[in-house]
PDB file of C-alpha atoms in Angstrom:
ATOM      1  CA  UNK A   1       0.000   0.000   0.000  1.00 47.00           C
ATOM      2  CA  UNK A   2       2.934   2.397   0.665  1.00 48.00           C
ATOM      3  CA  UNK A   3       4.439   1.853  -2.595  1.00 47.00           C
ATOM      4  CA  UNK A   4       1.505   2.480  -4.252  1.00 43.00           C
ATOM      5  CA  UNK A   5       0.684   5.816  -2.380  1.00 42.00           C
ATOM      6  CA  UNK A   6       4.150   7.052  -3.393  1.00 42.00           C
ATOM      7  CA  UNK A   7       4.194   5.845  -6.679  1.00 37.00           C
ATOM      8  CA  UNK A   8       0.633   8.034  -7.277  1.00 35.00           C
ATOM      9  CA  UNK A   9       2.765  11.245  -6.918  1.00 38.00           C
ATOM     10  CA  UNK A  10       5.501  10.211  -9.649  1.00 33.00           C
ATOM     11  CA  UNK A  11       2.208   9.073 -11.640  1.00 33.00           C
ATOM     12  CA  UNK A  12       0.766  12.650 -11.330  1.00 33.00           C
ATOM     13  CA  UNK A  13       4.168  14.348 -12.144  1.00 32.00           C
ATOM     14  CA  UNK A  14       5.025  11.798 -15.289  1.00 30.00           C
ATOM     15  CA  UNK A  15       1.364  12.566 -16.751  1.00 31.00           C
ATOM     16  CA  UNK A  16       1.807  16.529 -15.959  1.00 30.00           C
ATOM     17  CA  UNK A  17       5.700  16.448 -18.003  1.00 31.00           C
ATOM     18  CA  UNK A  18       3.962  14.534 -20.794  1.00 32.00           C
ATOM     19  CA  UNK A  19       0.959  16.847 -20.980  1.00 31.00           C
ATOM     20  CA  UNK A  20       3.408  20.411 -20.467  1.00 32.00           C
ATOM     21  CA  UNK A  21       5.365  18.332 -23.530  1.00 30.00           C
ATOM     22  CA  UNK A  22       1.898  17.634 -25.703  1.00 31.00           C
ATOM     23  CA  UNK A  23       2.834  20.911 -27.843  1.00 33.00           C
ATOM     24  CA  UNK A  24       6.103  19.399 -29.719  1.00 33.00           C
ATOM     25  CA  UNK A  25       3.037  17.675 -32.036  1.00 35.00           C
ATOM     26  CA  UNK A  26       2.022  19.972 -34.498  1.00 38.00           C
ATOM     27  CA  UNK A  27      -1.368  19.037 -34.348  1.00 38.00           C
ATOM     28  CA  UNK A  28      -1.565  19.724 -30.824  1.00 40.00           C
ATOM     29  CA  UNK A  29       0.077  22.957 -30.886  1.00 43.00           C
ATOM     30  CA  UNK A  30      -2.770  24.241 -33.667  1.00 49.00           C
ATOM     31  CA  UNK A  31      -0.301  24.508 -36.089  1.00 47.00           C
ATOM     32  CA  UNK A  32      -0.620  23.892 -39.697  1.00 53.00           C
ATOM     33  CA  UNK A  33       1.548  22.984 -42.584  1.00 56.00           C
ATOM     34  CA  UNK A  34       4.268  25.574 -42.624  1.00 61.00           C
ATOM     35  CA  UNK A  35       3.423  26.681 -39.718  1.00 70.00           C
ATOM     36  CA  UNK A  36       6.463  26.897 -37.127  1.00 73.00           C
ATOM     37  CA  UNK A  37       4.160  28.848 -34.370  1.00 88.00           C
ATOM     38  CA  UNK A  38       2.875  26.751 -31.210  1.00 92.00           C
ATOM     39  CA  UNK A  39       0.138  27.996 -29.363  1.00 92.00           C
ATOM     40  CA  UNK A  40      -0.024  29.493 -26.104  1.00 93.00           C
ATOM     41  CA  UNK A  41      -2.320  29.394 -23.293  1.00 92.00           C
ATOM     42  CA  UNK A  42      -5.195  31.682 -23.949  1.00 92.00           C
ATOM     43  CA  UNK A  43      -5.552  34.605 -21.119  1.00 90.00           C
ATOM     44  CA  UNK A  44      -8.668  36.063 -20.386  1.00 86.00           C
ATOM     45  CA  UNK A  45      -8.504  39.828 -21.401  1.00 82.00           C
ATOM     46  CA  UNK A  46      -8.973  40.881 -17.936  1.00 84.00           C
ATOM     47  CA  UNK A  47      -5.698  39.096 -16.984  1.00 88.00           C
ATOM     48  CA  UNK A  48      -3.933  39.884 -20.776  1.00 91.00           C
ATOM     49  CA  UNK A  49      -5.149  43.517 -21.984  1.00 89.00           C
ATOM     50  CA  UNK A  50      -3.439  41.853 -25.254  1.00 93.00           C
ATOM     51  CA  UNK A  51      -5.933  39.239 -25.551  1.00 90.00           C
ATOM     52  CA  UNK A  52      -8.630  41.705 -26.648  1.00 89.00           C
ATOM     53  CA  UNK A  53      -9.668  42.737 -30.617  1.00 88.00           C
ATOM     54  CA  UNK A  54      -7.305  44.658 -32.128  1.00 91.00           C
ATOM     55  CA  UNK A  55      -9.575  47.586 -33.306  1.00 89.00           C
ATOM     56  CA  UNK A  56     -10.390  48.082 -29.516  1.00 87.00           C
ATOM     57  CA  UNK A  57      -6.551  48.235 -28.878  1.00 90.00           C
ATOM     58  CA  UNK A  58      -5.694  50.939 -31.704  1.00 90.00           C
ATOM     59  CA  UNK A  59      -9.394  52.226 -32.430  1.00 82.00           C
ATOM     60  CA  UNK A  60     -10.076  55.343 -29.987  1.00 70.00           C
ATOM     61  CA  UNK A  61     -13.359  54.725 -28.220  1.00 64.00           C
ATOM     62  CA  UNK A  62     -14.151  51.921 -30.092  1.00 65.00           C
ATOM     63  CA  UNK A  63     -15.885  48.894 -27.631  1.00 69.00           C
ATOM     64  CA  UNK A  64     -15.248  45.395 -28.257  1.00 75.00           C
ATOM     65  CA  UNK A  65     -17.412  42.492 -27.657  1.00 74.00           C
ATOM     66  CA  UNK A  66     -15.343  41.380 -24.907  1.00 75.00           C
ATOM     67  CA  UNK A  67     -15.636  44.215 -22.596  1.00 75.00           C
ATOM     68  CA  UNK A  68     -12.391  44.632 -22.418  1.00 76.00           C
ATOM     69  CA  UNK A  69     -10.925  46.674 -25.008  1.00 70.00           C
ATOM     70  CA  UNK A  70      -9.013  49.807 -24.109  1.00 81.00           C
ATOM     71  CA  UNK A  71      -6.939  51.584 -26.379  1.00 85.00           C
ATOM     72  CA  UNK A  72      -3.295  51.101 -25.983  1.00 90.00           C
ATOM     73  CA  UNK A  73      -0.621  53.703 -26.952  1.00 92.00           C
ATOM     74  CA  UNK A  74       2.164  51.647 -27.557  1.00 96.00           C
ATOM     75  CA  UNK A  75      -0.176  48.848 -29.807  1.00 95.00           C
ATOM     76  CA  UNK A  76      -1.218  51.852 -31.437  1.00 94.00           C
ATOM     77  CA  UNK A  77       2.401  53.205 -32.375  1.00 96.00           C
ATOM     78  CA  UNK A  78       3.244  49.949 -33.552  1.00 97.00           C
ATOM     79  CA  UNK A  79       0.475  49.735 -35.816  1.00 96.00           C
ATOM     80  CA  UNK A  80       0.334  53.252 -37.177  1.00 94.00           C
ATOM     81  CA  UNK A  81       4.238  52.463 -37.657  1.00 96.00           C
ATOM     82  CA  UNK A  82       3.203  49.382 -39.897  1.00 97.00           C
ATOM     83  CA  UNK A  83       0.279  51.337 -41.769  1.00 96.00           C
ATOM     84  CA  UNK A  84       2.759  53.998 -42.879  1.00 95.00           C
ATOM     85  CA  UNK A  85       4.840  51.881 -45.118  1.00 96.00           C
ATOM     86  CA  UNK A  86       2.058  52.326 -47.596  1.00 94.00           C
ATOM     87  CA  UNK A  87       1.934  55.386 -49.172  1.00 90.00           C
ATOM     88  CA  UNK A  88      -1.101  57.397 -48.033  1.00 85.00           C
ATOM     89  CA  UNK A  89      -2.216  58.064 -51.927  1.00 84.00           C
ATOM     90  CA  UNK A  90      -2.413  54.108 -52.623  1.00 78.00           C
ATOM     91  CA  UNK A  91      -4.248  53.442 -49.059  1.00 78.00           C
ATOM     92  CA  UNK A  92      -6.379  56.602 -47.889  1.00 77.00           C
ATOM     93  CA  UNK A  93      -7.662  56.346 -44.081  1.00 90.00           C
ATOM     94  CA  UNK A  94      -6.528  52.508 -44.528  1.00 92.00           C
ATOM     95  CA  UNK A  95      -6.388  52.428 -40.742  1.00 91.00           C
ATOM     96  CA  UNK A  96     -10.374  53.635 -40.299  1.00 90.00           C
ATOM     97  CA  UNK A  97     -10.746  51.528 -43.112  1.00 91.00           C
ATOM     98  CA  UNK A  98      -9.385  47.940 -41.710  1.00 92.00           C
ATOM     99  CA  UNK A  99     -10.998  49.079 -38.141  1.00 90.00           C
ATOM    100  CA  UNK A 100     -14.481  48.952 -39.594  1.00 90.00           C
ATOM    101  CA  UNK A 101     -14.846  44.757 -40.357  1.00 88.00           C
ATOM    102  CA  UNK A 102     -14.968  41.789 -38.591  1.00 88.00           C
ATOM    103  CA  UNK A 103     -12.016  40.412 -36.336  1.00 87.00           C
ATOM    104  CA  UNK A 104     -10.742  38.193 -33.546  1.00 85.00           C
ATOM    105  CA  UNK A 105      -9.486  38.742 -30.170  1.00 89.00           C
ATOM    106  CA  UNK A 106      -5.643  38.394 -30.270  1.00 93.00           C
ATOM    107  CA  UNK A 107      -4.471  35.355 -29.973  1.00 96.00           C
ATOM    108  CA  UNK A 108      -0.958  34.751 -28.189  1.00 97.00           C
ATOM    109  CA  UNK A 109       1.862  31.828 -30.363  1.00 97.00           C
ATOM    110  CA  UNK A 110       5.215  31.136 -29.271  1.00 96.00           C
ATOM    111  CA  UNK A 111       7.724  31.872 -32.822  1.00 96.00           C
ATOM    112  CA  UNK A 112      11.078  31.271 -32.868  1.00 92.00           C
ATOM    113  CA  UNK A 113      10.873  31.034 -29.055  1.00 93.00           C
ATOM    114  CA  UNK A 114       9.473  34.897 -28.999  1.00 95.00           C
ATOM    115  CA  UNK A 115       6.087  35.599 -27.899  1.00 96.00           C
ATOM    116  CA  UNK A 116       3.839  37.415 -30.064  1.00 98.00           C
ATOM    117  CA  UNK A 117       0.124  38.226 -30.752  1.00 97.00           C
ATOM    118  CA  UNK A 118      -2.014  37.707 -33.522  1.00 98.00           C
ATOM    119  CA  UNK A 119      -4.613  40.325 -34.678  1.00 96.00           C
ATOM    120  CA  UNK A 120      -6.723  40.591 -38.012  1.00 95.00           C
ATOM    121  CA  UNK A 121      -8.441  43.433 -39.640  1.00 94.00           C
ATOM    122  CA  UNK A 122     -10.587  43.961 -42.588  1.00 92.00           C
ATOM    123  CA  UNK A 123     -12.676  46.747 -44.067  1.00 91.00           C
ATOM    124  CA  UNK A 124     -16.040  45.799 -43.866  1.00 92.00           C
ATOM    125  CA  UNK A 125     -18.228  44.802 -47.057  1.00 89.00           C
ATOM    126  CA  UNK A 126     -14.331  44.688 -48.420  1.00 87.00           C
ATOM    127  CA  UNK A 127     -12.572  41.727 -46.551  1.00 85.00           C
ATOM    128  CA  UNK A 128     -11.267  40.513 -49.484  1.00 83.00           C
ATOM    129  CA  UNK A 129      -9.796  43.071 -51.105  1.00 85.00           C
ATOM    130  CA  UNK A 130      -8.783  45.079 -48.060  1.00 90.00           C
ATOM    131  CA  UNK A 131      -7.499  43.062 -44.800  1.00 93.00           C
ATOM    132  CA  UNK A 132      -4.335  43.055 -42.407  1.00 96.00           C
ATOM    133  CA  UNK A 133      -3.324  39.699 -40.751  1.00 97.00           C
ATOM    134  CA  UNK A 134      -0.183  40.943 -38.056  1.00 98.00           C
ATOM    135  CA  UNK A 135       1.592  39.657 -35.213  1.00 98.00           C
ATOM    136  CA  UNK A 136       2.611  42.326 -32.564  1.00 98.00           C
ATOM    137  CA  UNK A 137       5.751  41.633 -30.278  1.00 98.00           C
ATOM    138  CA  UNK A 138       4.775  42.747 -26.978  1.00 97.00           C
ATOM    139  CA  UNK A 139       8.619  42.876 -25.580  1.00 97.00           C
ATOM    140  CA  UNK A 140      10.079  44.960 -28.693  1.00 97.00           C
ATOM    141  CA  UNK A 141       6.617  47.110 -29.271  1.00 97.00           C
ATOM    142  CA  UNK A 142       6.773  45.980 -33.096  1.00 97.00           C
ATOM    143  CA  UNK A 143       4.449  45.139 -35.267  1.00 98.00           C
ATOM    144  CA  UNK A 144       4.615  42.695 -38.656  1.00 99.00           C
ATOM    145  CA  UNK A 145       2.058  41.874 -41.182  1.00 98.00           C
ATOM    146  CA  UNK A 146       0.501  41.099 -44.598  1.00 97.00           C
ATOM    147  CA  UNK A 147      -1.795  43.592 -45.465  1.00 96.00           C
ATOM    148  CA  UNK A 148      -4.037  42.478 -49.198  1.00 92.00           C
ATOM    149  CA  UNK A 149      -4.838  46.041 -50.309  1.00 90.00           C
ATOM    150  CA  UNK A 150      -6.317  46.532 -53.500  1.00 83.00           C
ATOM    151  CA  UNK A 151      -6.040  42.646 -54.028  1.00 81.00           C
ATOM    152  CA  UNK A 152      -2.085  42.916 -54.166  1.00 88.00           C
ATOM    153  CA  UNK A 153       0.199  41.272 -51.291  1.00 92.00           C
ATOM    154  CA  UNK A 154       2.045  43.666 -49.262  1.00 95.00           C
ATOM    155  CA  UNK A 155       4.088  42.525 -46.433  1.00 97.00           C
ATOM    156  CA  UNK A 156       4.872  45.263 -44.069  1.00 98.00           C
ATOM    157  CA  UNK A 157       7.300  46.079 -41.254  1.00 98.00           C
ATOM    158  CA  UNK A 158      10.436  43.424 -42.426  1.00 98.00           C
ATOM    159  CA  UNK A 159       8.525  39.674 -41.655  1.00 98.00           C
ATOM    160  CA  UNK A 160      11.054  37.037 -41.157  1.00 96.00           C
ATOM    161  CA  UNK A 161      10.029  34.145 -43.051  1.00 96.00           C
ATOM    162  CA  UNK A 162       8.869  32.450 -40.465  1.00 95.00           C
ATOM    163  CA  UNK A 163       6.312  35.036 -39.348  1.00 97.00           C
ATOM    164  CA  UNK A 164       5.115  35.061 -43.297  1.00 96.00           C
ATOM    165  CA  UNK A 165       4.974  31.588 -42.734  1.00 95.00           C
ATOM    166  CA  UNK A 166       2.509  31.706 -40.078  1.00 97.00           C
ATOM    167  CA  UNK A 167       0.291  34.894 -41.049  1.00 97.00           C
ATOM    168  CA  UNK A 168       0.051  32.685 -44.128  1.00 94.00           C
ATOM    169  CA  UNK A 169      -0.950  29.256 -42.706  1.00 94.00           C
ATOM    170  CA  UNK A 170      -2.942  30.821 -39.464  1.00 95.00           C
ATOM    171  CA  UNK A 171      -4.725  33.451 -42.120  1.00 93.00           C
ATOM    172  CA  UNK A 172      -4.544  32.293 -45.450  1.00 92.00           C
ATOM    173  CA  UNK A 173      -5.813  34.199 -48.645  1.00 87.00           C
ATOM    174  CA  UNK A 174      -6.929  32.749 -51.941  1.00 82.00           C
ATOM    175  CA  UNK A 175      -5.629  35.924 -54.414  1.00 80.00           C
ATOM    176  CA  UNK A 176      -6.941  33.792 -57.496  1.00 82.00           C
ATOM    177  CA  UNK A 177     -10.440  33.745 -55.763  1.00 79.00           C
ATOM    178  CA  UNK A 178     -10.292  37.796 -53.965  1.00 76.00           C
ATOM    179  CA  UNK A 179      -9.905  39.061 -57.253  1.00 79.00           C
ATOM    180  CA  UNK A 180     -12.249  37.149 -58.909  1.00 78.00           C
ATOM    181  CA  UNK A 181     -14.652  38.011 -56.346  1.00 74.00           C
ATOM    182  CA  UNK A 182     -13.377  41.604 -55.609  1.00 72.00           C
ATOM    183  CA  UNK A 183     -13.390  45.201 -56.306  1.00 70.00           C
ATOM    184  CA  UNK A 184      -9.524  45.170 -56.898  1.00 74.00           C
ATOM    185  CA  UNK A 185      -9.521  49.198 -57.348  1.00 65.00           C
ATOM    186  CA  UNK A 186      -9.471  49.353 -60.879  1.00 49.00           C
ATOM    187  CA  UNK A 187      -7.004  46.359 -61.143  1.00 41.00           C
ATOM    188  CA  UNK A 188      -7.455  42.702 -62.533  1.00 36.00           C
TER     189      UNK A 188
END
């Protein structure tokens, strides 16, 4: 009986190592082909002001669903930062523009052993021809992304390729099929 009392405790910790190792499988992790990012533990936004919708974060007053949104200076730098690699002619009010469609809270992935957020955009009635998918580093207060504007790829703020990598598995886009489908500003 003793042996098996102490035995229960090296049980519990074996099971609890195996389970903290579960993400090595890519399946596990969420990730998908290509995709070198392993997901992290999901925070309530209450505990991770991160972990709320990204127009909430850089919109000024604008609520989110979540009822946790707050605006966030340095987010919004970062993001501002990233928006002004296009030239304002090309992309006018691009940020009111990608703040007005549907999105997801941010969603936290380990890459290359860094920590960084996930956050979509689109314009709304115009997702296909207009969206951002971006990861923001918390730790360097930088921002990276692929922005589709005008049906055309544009990858902003210097993306290694694993971070293309990702924004490409975790948000894929069908070009072929946005402009097709698309009001591609005048372009095929």
């Amino acid at each position: 009986m003793k042996k098996t009392i102490f035995l229960l405790p090296l049980v519990a910790a074996l099971s609890w190592e195996c389970a903290a190792a579960a993400p090595l499988d890519a399946h596990a992790s969420g990730a998908r082909p290509g995709d070198a990012s392993i997901d992290l533990p999901q925070p309530t936004c209450a505990k991770q002001p991160l972990a709320t919708y990204l127009f909430a974060l850089v919109g000024k007053g604008l609520s989110a669903p979540d009822g946790c949104g707050r605006s966030n200076a340095v987010v919004t730098q970062a993001f501002d930062t990233l928006l002004a690699e296009v030239p304002a002619k090309q992309a006018p009010s691009l940020k009111a523009r990608l703040l007005t469609g549907p999105s997801a809270a941010g969603k936290p992935l380990s890459i290359e052993g860094r920590t960084w957020w996930l956050y979509s955009a689109c314009q709304a009635h115009a997702c296909g021809s207009t969206q951002l998918a971006a990861l923001y580093d918390p730790a360097d207060r930088h921002m990276v992304g692929r922005l589709i504007l005008n049906c055309e790829v544009r990858w902003l703020g210097n993306p290694s390729d694993a971070q293309r990598a990702v924004l490409d598995a975790r948000k894929p886009v069908n070009l072929e099929m946005v402009r097709r489908l698309s009001d591609c500003g005048g372009e095929p």
